[in-house]
């Protein structure tokens, strides 16, 4: 410090002036840098908040979409069930009752019994349909129960042998929004199996560990080359599965090879 | 008469007029008090110029104008501490700290005046105040960064007031550090060496420019909240 003062004393007026100017310019740049940094950081904060709001909007719209799709799927199922199952049963009942000949009491009794049997089967079918009519309320019963109902319906077609393994330790404080999205993803996977897989056995596993919910759907269908599938052929189904899993902070792993079936695993942070 | 109108005094007077226009009806005392401070600053600057010219014409009987600025330092200590207390209280309670610090600064300034002379500029108190103002400003910006909620910087009165203050007081650090050498040159020659006088003008324009803009922003803020 002393040497600096001696040096300054030796310096001329002009040199001191120049030194002060240079130091001042450096000292001016520093706060300008701070102000600019704060300005840019503030802009980043604003963008972050906007992105967060946008994500919330996307989530809300996806949730509504999933709700509508679940309802639509339910209506389609009910329509098909009424036409193919209950409608047929009631037509058969009507035909049986019409064909009763009161002169032949034994035969009439037999036909009445058949009609009662058909009516009981119709009532049973109606009850099952009643469960489906609850639509998205199905999820309110809990994700595991909703999946069970969906599997029951799939099994009734008689085309699939389905194994369902559900862990009992799924948190009681569930997240209804995430449940709905996961349920919709499962419906989407089942739709793909029905449309494209030609599978005979399906395994569904639902388990939970360390804050992560895992849903696995494995089928023995025709499979496809998951890695080589062109974007256009990737289909809305698979894209939707991945997009929806991403919206709730999770991911979907799709593994498939031609002739080796398809395995889809959904990982969701839960609850 | 024209000698009173330098770039510095013009910048101060314009800022003072903008302050009257924008802040006279402000509901907060912390903003209205800025008009009073600018009035005191303008009076001090004009008095300083007047005394300087008296001194240059009669160096034997008249003292340099340092005593005017020594008086101004009292107002500066009170003003800046009060304003930063008001600005920072949104983030943190600093009132006890500010009371202690401003008392210490006043004691230091009084001591310096008594130990040397009121006619010698108290560079120590001025430097200490400058450092304190820079720290307050940086502390304000630190909280601004820490705060999750973004602000509309373009229209933030507080931001522009603090930015102008930081640019001025941090930027003029070299000026304060080399004050003794510079003042000896000014005393001998009656002029700031080289581009220094222009540099000082630039700092004053930055300070009063930012302050004026901050007063306009404040007016917009209050108008918006009224409607």
Coordinates of C-alpha atoms in Angstrom, one line a residue:
Chain A
X1 CA 0.0 0.0 0.0
X2 CA 2.9 2.3 0.9
X3 CA 4.6 1.5 -2.4
X4 CA 1.4 2.3 -4.2
X5 CA 1.2 5.7 -2.5
X6 CA 4.8 6.5 -3.3
X7 CA 4.1 5.4 -6.9
X8 CA 1.0 7.7 -7.1
X9 CA 3.0 10.6 -5.8
X10 CA 5.6 10.1 -8.6
X11 CA 2.8 9.9 -11.1
X12 CA 1.8 13.1 -13.0
X13 CA -1.7 14.6 -13.0
X14 CA -2.5 13.1 -16.4
X15 CA -1.4 9.6 -15.4
X16 CA -3.5 9.7 -12.2
X17 CA -6.4 10.9 -14.2
X18 CA -6.0 8.1 -16.7
X19 CA -5.7 5.5 -13.9
X20 CA -8.9 6.7 -12.3
X21 CA -10.7 6.6 -15.6
X22 CA -9.7 3.0 -16.3
X23 CA -10.5 1.8 -12.8
X24 CA -13.8 3.7 -13.0
X25 CA -14.7 2.0 -16.3
X26 CA -14.0 -1.4 -14.7
X27 CA -16.1 -0.5 -11.6
X28 CA -18.9 0.6 -13.9
X29 CA -18.9 -2.6 -15.9
X30 CA -19.4 -4.7 -12.7
X31 CA -22.8 -3.2 -11.6
X32 CA -24.0 -3.1 -15.2
X33 CA -23.2 -6.9 -15.4
X34 CA -25.2 -7.4 -12.1
X35 CA -28.2 -5.4 -13.4
X36 CA -28.2 -7.3 -16.8
X37 CA -27.8 -10.6 -15.0
X38 CA -30.8 -9.8 -12.7
X39 CA -32.8 -8.8 -15.8
X40 CA -32.1 -12.0 -17.6
X41 CA -32.7 -14.1 -14.5
X42 CA -36.0 -12.4 -13.9
X43 CA -37.0 -13.2 -17.5
X44 CA -36.1 -16.8 -16.9
X45 CA -38.2 -16.9 -13.8
X46 CA -41.1 -15.4 -15.8
X47 CA -40.7 -18.1 -18.5
X48 CA -40.5 -20.8 -15.9
X49 CA -43.8 -19.7 -14.4
X50 CA -45.4 -19.5 -17.8
X51 CA -44.2 -23.0 -18.7
X52 CA -45.5 -24.3 -15.4
X53 CA -48.9 -22.7 -16.0
X54 CA -48.9 -24.1 -19.6
X55 CA -48.1 -27.6 -18.2
X56 CA -50.9 -27.3 -15.7
X57 CA -53.3 -26.4 -18.5
X58 CA -52.1 -29.3 -20.6
X59 CA -52.5 -31.6 -17.7
X60 CA -56.1 -30.4 -17.0
X61 CA -57.0 -30.7 -20.7
X62 CA -55.4 -34.2 -20.9
X63 CA -57.4 -35.2 -17.8
X64 CA -60.6 -34.0 -19.3
X65 CA -59.8 -35.8 -22.5
X66 CA -59.0 -39.0 -20.6
X67 CA -62.3 -38.7 -18.8
X68 CA -64.2 -38.3 -22.0
X69 CA -62.4 -41.2 -23.6
X70 CA -63.1 -43.5 -20.7
X71 CA -66.8 -42.5 -21.0
X72 CA -66.8 -43.0 -24.7
X73 CA -65.2 -46.4 -24.4
X74 CA -67.8 -47.3 -21.8
X75 CA -70.6 -46.3 -24.1
X76 CA -69.1 -48.3 -26.9
X77 CA -68.9 -51.3 -24.6
X78 CA -72.5 -50.9 -23.5
X79 CA -73.7 -50.5 -27.1
X80 CA -71.8 -53.6 -28.2
X81 CA -73.0 -55.5 -25.1
X82 CA -76.7 -54.5 -25.6
X83 CA -76.5 -55.5 -29.2
X84 CA -74.5 -58.7 -29.0
X85 CA -75.4 -60.1 -25.7
X86 CA -78.5 -58.8 -23.9
X87 CA -80.3 -58.1 -27.1
X88 CA -79.7 -61.7 -28.3
X89 CA -80.7 -63.1 -24.9
X90 CA -84.0 -61.2 -24.9
X91 CA -84.8 -62.1 -28.5
X92 CA -84.2 -65.7 -27.7
X93 CA -86.5 -65.3 -24.6
X94 CA -89.2 -63.8 -26.7
X95 CA -88.9 -66.5 -29.4
X96 CA -89.0 -69.2 -26.7
X97 CA -92.1 -67.7 -25.0
X98 CA -93.8 -67.3 -28.4
X99 CA -93.2 -70.9 -29.3
X100 CA -95.0 -72.3 -26.2
X101 CA -97.9 -74.5 -27.0
X102 CA -100.2 -74.7 -24.1
X103 CA -101.6 -78.0 -25.2
X104 CA -98.3 -79.7 -24.5
X105 CA -97.7 -79.0 -20.9
X106 CA -94.4 -80.8 -20.5
X107 CA -92.9 -79.0 -23.5
X108 CA -94.4 -75.7 -22.3
X109 CA -92.9 -76.2 -18.8
X110 CA -89.5 -76.9 -20.4
X111 CA -89.7 -73.8 -22.5
X112 CA -90.8 -71.6 -19.6
X113 CA -87.9 -72.9 -17.6
X114 CA -85.6 -72.0 -20.5
X115 CA -87.1 -68.6 -20.7
X116 CA -86.6 -68.1 -16.9
X117 CA -83.0 -69.2 -17.4
X118 CA -82.5 -66.7 -20.3
X119 CA -84.1 -63.9 -18.3
X120 CA -81.8 -64.6 -15.3
X121 CA -78.8 -64.5 -17.6
X122 CA -80.1 -61.2 -19.1
X123 CA -80.4 -59.8 -15.5
X124 CA -76.8 -60.9 -14.8
X125 CA -75.6 -59.3 -17.9
X126 CA -77.5 -56.1 -17.0
X127 CA -75.9 -56.1 -13.6
X128 CA -72.4 -56.3 -15.2
X129 CA -73.4 -53.6 -17.6
X130 CA -74.4 -51.5 -14.6
X131 CA -70.9 -51.6 -13.3
X132 CA -69.6 -50.4 -16.6
X133 CA -72.2 -47.6 -16.7
X134 CA -70.5 -46.0 -13.8
X135 CA -67.8 -45.1 -16.3
X136 CA -65.1 -42.9 -14.7
X137 CA -66.6 -43.5 -11.3
X138 CA -65.0 -46.9 -11.7
X139 CA -61.7 -45.3 -10.9
X140 CA -63.2 -43.9 -7.6
X141 CA -63.2 -47.5 -6.4
X142 CA -59.5 -47.5 -6.6
X143 CA -57.1 -48.2 -9.5
X144 CA -56.7 -51.8 -8.7
X145 CA -60.5 -52.4 -8.6
X146 CA -61.0 -50.5 -11.8
X147 CA -58.4 -52.6 -13.5
X148 CA -60.1 -55.7 -12.2
X149 CA -63.5 -54.6 -13.7
X150 CA -61.8 -53.9 -17.0
X151 CA -60.2 -57.3 -17.0
X152 CA -63.5 -58.9 -16.2
X153 CA -65.1 -57.4 -19.3
X154 CA -62.1 -58.5 -21.5
X155 CA -62.4 -62.0 -20.2
X156 CA -66.0 -62.2 -21.0
X157 CA -65.3 -62.1 -24.7
X158 CA -63.7 -65.6 -24.1
X159 CA -60.8 -64.7 -26.4
X160 CA -58.2 -64.0 -23.8
X161 CA -56.8 -65.7 -20.8
X162 CA -55.8 -62.9 -18.4
X163 CA -53.6 -63.1 -15.3
X164 CA -53.9 -60.2 -13.0
X165 CA -51.4 -59.7 -10.2
X166 CA -52.0 -56.7 -8.0
X167 CA -49.8 -55.8 -5.0
X168 CA -51.9 -54.9 -1.9
X169 CA -49.5 -52.2 -0.7
X170 CA -50.6 -49.4 -3.1
X171 CA -50.9 -46.2 -1.0
X172 CA -54.3 -45.7 0.5
X173 CA -54.0 -41.9 -0.1
X174 CA -54.4 -42.4 -3.8
X175 CA -54.2 -39.7 -6.5
X176 CA -57.5 -39.8 -8.5
X177 CA -56.1 -37.8 -11.4
X178 CA -53.2 -40.1 -11.9
X179 CA -55.5 -43.2 -11.4
X180 CA -57.7 -41.9 -14.2
X181 CA -54.7 -41.4 -16.6
X182 CA -53.2 -44.8 -15.7
X183 CA -56.6 -46.5 -16.2
X184 CA -57.0 -44.8 -19.6
X185 CA -53.5 -45.9 -20.6
X186 CA -54.5 -49.5 -19.7
X187 CA -57.7 -49.2 -21.8
X188 CA -55.5 -47.9 -24.7
X189 CA -53.2 -50.9 -24.3
X190 CA -56.2 -53.3 -24.3
X191 CA -57.5 -51.6 -27.4
X192 CA -54.2 -52.2 -29.2
X193 CA -54.2 -55.8 -28.1
X194 CA -57.8 -56.3 -29.4
X195 CA -57.1 -54.5 -32.7
X196 CA -53.6 -55.6 -33.6
X197 CA -52.0 -58.2 -31.3
X198 CA -54.0 -61.4 -31.9
X199 CA -52.9 -62.5 -28.4
X200 CA -54.4 -65.3 -26.4
X201 CA -52.9 -64.7 -23.0
X202 CA -52.3 -61.4 -21.2
X203 CA -50.5 -60.7 -18.0
X204 CA -51.3 -57.5 -16.0
X205 CA -49.1 -56.6 -13.0
X206 CA -49.7 -53.7 -10.8
X207 CA -47.1 -53.0 -8.1
X208 CA -45.8 -50.1 -6.0
X209 CA -42.4 -49.5 -4.4
X210 CA -40.5 -46.5 -3.1
X211 CA -43.0 -43.9 -4.5
X212 CA -43.1 -45.5 -7.9
X213 CA -46.2 -47.2 -9.3
X214 CA -45.5 -49.9 -12.0
X215 CA -48.1 -51.2 -14.4
X216 CA -46.9 -54.0 -16.7
X217 CA -49.0 -55.4 -19.5
X218 CA -47.5 -58.4 -21.3
X219 CA -49.2 -60.3 -24.2
X220 CA -48.2 -63.2 -26.4
X221 CA -49.4 -61.6 -29.6
X222 CA -47.8 -61.1 -33.0
X223 CA -45.7 -58.2 -31.7
X224 CA -44.0 -55.6 -33.9
X225 CA -40.5 -54.1 -34.4
X226 CA -40.8 -51.4 -31.8
X227 CA -37.5 -49.8 -32.7
X228 CA -38.1 -49.7 -36.5
X229 CA -41.7 -48.6 -36.4
X230 CA -42.0 -45.4 -38.6
X231 CA -43.3 -42.3 -36.9
X232 CA -46.5 -42.3 -39.1
X233 CA -47.1 -46.0 -38.2
X234 CA -46.4 -45.5 -34.5
X235 CA -50.1 -45.0 -34.2
X236 CA -51.9 -42.6 -31.9
X237 CA -52.2 -45.4 -29.4
X238 CA -48.5 -45.9 -28.6
X239 CA -47.9 -42.1 -28.8
X240 CA -50.7 -41.4 -26.5
X241 CA -49.5 -44.0 -24.0
X242 CA -46.0 -42.3 -23.8
X243 CA -47.5 -38.8 -23.8
X244 CA -49.9 -39.5 -21.0
X245 CA -47.3 -41.2 -18.9
X246 CA -45.1 -38.2 -19.4
X247 CA -47.8 -35.7 -18.4
X248 CA -48.0 -37.3 -14.9
X249 CA -44.3 -37.3 -14.6
X250 CA -43.8 -40.9 -15.5
X251 CA -42.6 -42.9 -18.5
X252 CA -43.6 -45.9 -20.7
X253 CA -41.2 -48.6 -21.8
X254 CA -42.5 -50.4 -24.9
X255 CA -40.6 -53.7 -25.8
X256 CA -41.8 -55.7 -28.7
X257 CA -40.4 -57.9 -31.5
X258 CA -42.2 -59.6 -34.3
X259 CA -43.6 -62.9 -33.1
X260 CA -42.5 -62.4 -29.5
X261 CA -45.5 -60.5 -28.1
X262 CA -45.4 -57.0 -26.6
X263 CA -44.5 -55.9 -23.1
X264 CA -45.5 -52.4 -22.0
X265 CA -44.3 -51.1 -18.6
X266 CA -45.6 -47.8 -17.2
X267 CA -43.7 -46.1 -14.4
X268 CA -45.5 -43.4 -12.5
X269 CA -44.3 -41.4 -9.4
X270 CA -47.1 -42.1 -6.9
X271 CA -49.2 -40.8 -5.2
Chain B
X1 CA -26.0 33.2 -13.6
X2 CA -25.1 30.6 -16.3
X3 CA -22.3 29.3 -14.1
X4 CA -24.9 27.6 -11.9
X5 CA -26.1 25.5 -14.8
X6 CA -23.6 22.7 -15.2
X7 CA -24.5 19.2 -16.6
X8 CA -24.8 18.0 -13.0
X9 CA -27.1 20.7 -11.7
X10 CA -29.3 20.5 -14.8
X11 CA -29.6 16.7 -14.3
X12 CA -30.4 17.2 -10.6
X13 CA -33.0 20.0 -11.3
X14 CA -34.7 17.9 -14.0
X15 CA -34.8 14.9 -11.6
X16 CA -36.2 17.2 -8.9
X17 CA -38.9 18.5 -11.2
X18 CA -39.8 15.0 -12.3
X19 CA -40.0 14.0 -8.6
X20 CA -42.4 16.8 -7.8
X21 CA -44.6 15.9 -10.8
X22 CA -44.6 12.2 -10.1
X23 CA -44.3 11.8 -6.3
X24 CA -46.0 14.9 -4.7
X25 CA -49.3 13.0 -4.4
X26 CA -47.8 9.7 -3.5
X27 CA -49.3 8.1 -0.4
X28 CA -46.0 6.7 0.9
X29 CA -43.7 9.0 2.8
X30 CA -40.7 7.0 1.6
X31 CA -41.3 8.3 -1.9
X32 CA -42.4 11.8 -1.0
X33 CA -39.3 12.3 1.0
X34 CA -37.2 11.9 -2.2
X35 CA -38.5 15.3 -3.3
X36 CA -37.1 16.8 -0.2
X37 CA -33.8 15.1 -0.5
X38 CA -33.4 16.2 -4.2
X39 CA -34.3 19.8 -3.1
X40 CA -31.6 19.7 -0.5
X41 CA -29.1 18.2 -3.0
X42 CA -30.0 20.9 -5.6
X43 CA -29.5 23.7 -2.9
X44 CA -26.2 22.1 -1.8
X45 CA -24.9 21.9 -5.4
X46 CA -25.9 25.5 -6.3
X47 CA -24.4 26.7 -3.0
X48 CA -21.3 24.6 -3.7
X49 CA -20.8 26.3 -7.1
X50 CA -21.4 29.7 -5.6
X51 CA -18.8 29.1 -2.8
X52 CA -16.4 27.6 -5.3
X53 CA -16.5 30.7 -7.4
X54 CA -16.1 32.9 -4.3
X55 CA -13.1 30.8 -3.3
X56 CA -11.5 30.9 -6.7
X57 CA -11.7 34.7 -6.7
X58 CA -10.4 35.1 -3.2
X59 CA -8.4 32.1 -2.0
X60 CA -7.0 34.0 1.0
X61 CA -10.2 34.9 2.8
X62 CA -12.7 32.3 1.5
X63 CA -12.7 28.6 2.3
X64 CA -13.3 25.9 -0.3
X65 CA -16.8 24.6 -0.7
X66 CA -16.1 21.3 1.2
X67 CA -18.2 22.4 4.2
X68 CA -21.3 22.5 2.0
X69 CA -20.8 18.9 1.1
X70 CA -19.9 18.0 4.7
X71 CA -23.4 19.2 5.7
X72 CA -24.9 17.3 2.8
X73 CA -23.4 14.1 4.1
X74 CA -25.6 14.2 7.2
X75 CA -28.7 14.3 5.0
X76 CA -27.3 11.6 2.7
X77 CA -26.7 9.2 5.7
X78 CA -30.2 9.7 7.0
X79 CA -31.9 9.6 3.5
X80 CA -30.2 6.5 2.1
X81 CA -30.5 4.5 5.4
X82 CA -34.2 5.4 5.6
X83 CA -34.9 4.5 1.9
X84 CA -33.1 1.2 2.0
X85 CA -34.8 0.3 5.3
X86 CA -38.1 0.9 3.4
X87 CA -37.0 -1.0 0.3
X88 CA -35.5 -4.0 2.1
X89 CA -38.4 -4.4 4.6
X90 CA -40.3 -6.3 1.9
X91 CA -37.8 -9.1 2.2
X92 CA -36.3 -8.8 5.7
X93 CA -36.5 -6.7 8.9
X94 CA -33.4 -4.6 9.0
X95 CA -34.6 -1.6 11.0
X96 CA -32.4 -2.2 14.2
X97 CA -29.3 -2.8 12.0
X98 CA -29.9 0.3 10.0
X99 CA -30.5 2.4 13.1
X100 CA -27.1 1.2 14.6
X101 CA -25.2 1.7 11.3
X102 CA -26.6 5.2 10.6
X103 CA -25.8 6.3 14.2
X104 CA -22.2 5.0 13.8
X105 CA -21.9 6.8 10.5
X106 CA -23.1 10.1 12.0
X107 CA -20.7 9.7 14.9
X108 CA -17.9 9.0 12.5
X109 CA -18.8 12.0 10.4
X110 CA -19.0 14.3 13.5
X111 CA -15.7 12.9 14.8
X112 CA -14.0 13.5 11.4
X113 CA -15.3 17.1 11.2
X114 CA -14.2 17.8 14.8
X115 CA -10.8 16.2 14.3
X116 CA -9.9 17.8 11.1
X117 CA -12.1 20.8 10.1
X118 CA -15.5 21.4 8.6
X119 CA -13.7 23.0 5.7
X120 CA -12.0 19.8 4.7
X121 CA -14.2 17.3 2.9
X122 CA -14.8 14.2 5.1
X123 CA -13.8 11.6 2.6
X124 CA -13.8 8.8 5.1
X125 CA -17.5 9.2 6.0
X126 CA -18.4 9.6 2.3
X127 CA -16.5 6.4 1.4
X128 CA -18.0 4.5 4.3
X129 CA -21.5 5.6 3.2
X130 CA -20.7 4.6 -0.4
X131 CA -19.7 1.1 0.7
X132 CA -22.8 0.8 2.8
X133 CA -25.0 1.9 -0.1
X134 CA -23.3 -0.6 -2.4
X135 CA -23.9 -3.4 0.1
X136 CA -27.6 -2.4 0.6
X137 CA -28.0 -2.4 -3.2
X138 CA -26.4 -5.8 -3.6
X139 CA -28.5 -7.2 -0.7
X140 CA -31.6 -5.9 -2.4
X141 CA -30.6 -7.6 -5.7
X142 CA -29.7 -10.8 -3.8
X143 CA -33.3 -10.9 -2.4
X144 CA -34.7 -10.1 -5.9
X145 CA -32.9 -13.2 -7.3
X146 CA -33.9 -15.3 -4.3
X147 CA -37.5 -14.3 -4.5
X148 CA -39.5 -16.9 -6.5
X149 CA -41.9 -14.3 -7.8
X150 CA -40.6 -12.4 -10.8
X151 CA -41.1 -8.7 -11.1
X152 CA -41.8 -6.5 -14.1
X153 CA -38.3 -5.0 -14.2
X154 CA -39.1 -2.5 -16.9
X155 CA -41.7 -0.9 -14.7
X156 CA -40.3 -1.5 -11.2
X157 CA -39.7 1.8 -9.4
X158 CA -37.6 0.2 -6.7
X159 CA -35.4 -1.7 -9.1
X160 CA -34.5 1.4 -11.2
X161 CA -33.9 3.5 -8.1
X162 CA -31.5 0.8 -6.6
X163 CA -29.9 0.2 -10.0
X164 CA -29.1 3.9 -10.5
X165 CA -27.8 4.1 -6.9
X166 CA -25.6 1.0 -7.4
X167 CA -24.2 2.2 -10.7
X168 CA -23.3 5.6 -9.3
X169 CA -21.8 4.5 -5.9
X170 CA -20.0 1.4 -7.2
X171 CA -18.9 3.2 -10.3
X172 CA -17.4 6.2 -8.4
X173 CA -15.4 3.9 -6.1
X174 CA -12.2 4.8 -8.0
X175 CA -13.1 8.4 -7.6
X176 CA -13.4 8.1 -3.9
X177 CA -10.3 6.0 -3.5
X178 CA -8.1 8.5 -5.4
X179 CA -10.0 11.5 -3.9
X180 CA -7.0 13.0 -2.2
X181 CA -4.8 12.9 -5.3
X182 CA -7.7 14.2 -7.4
X183 CA -8.6 17.0 -5.0
X184 CA -5.0 18.2 -4.9
X185 CA -5.0 18.4 -8.6
X186 CA -8.4 20.3 -8.6
X187 CA -7.2 22.7 -5.9
X188 CA -4.0 23.4 -7.8
X189 CA -5.5 23.8 -11.3
X190 CA -9.2 24.5 -10.5
X191 CA -10.1 21.7 -13.0
X192 CA -10.6 18.0 -13.0
X193 CA -7.8 16.3 -15.0
X194 CA -8.6 15.0 -18.5
X195 CA -11.8 13.1 -19.1
X196 CA -12.5 12.8 -15.4
X197 CA -14.9 15.7 -15.3
X198 CA -16.9 14.1 -18.2
X199 CA -16.8 10.8 -16.4
X200 CA -18.3 12.3 -13.3
X201 CA -21.0 14.0 -15.5
X202 CA -21.8 10.6 -17.0
X203 CA -22.3 9.1 -13.5
X204 CA -24.6 11.9 -12.5
X205 CA -26.6 11.5 -15.7
X206 CA -26.9 7.7 -15.0
X207 CA -27.9 8.3 -11.4
X208 CA -30.5 11.0 -12.0
X209 CA -31.7 9.3 -15.2
X210 CA -32.4 6.0 -13.4
X211 CA -34.0 7.9 -10.5
X212 CA -36.2 10.0 -12.8
X213 CA -37.3 6.8 -14.6
X214 CA -38.0 5.2 -11.2
X215 CA -40.2 8.1 -10.2
X216 CA -42.1 7.8 -13.5
X217 CA -42.5 4.0 -12.9
X218 CA -43.7 4.8 -9.3
X219 CA -46.4 7.2 -10.8
X220 CA -47.5 4.4 -13.2
X221 CA -47.6 2.0 -10.3
X222 CA -49.8 4.2 -8.1
X223 CA -52.0 5.2 -11.0
X224 CA -52.6 1.5 -11.8
X225 CA -53.4 0.7 -8.2
X226 CA -55.8 3.7 -7.9
X227 CA -57.7 2.6 -11.0

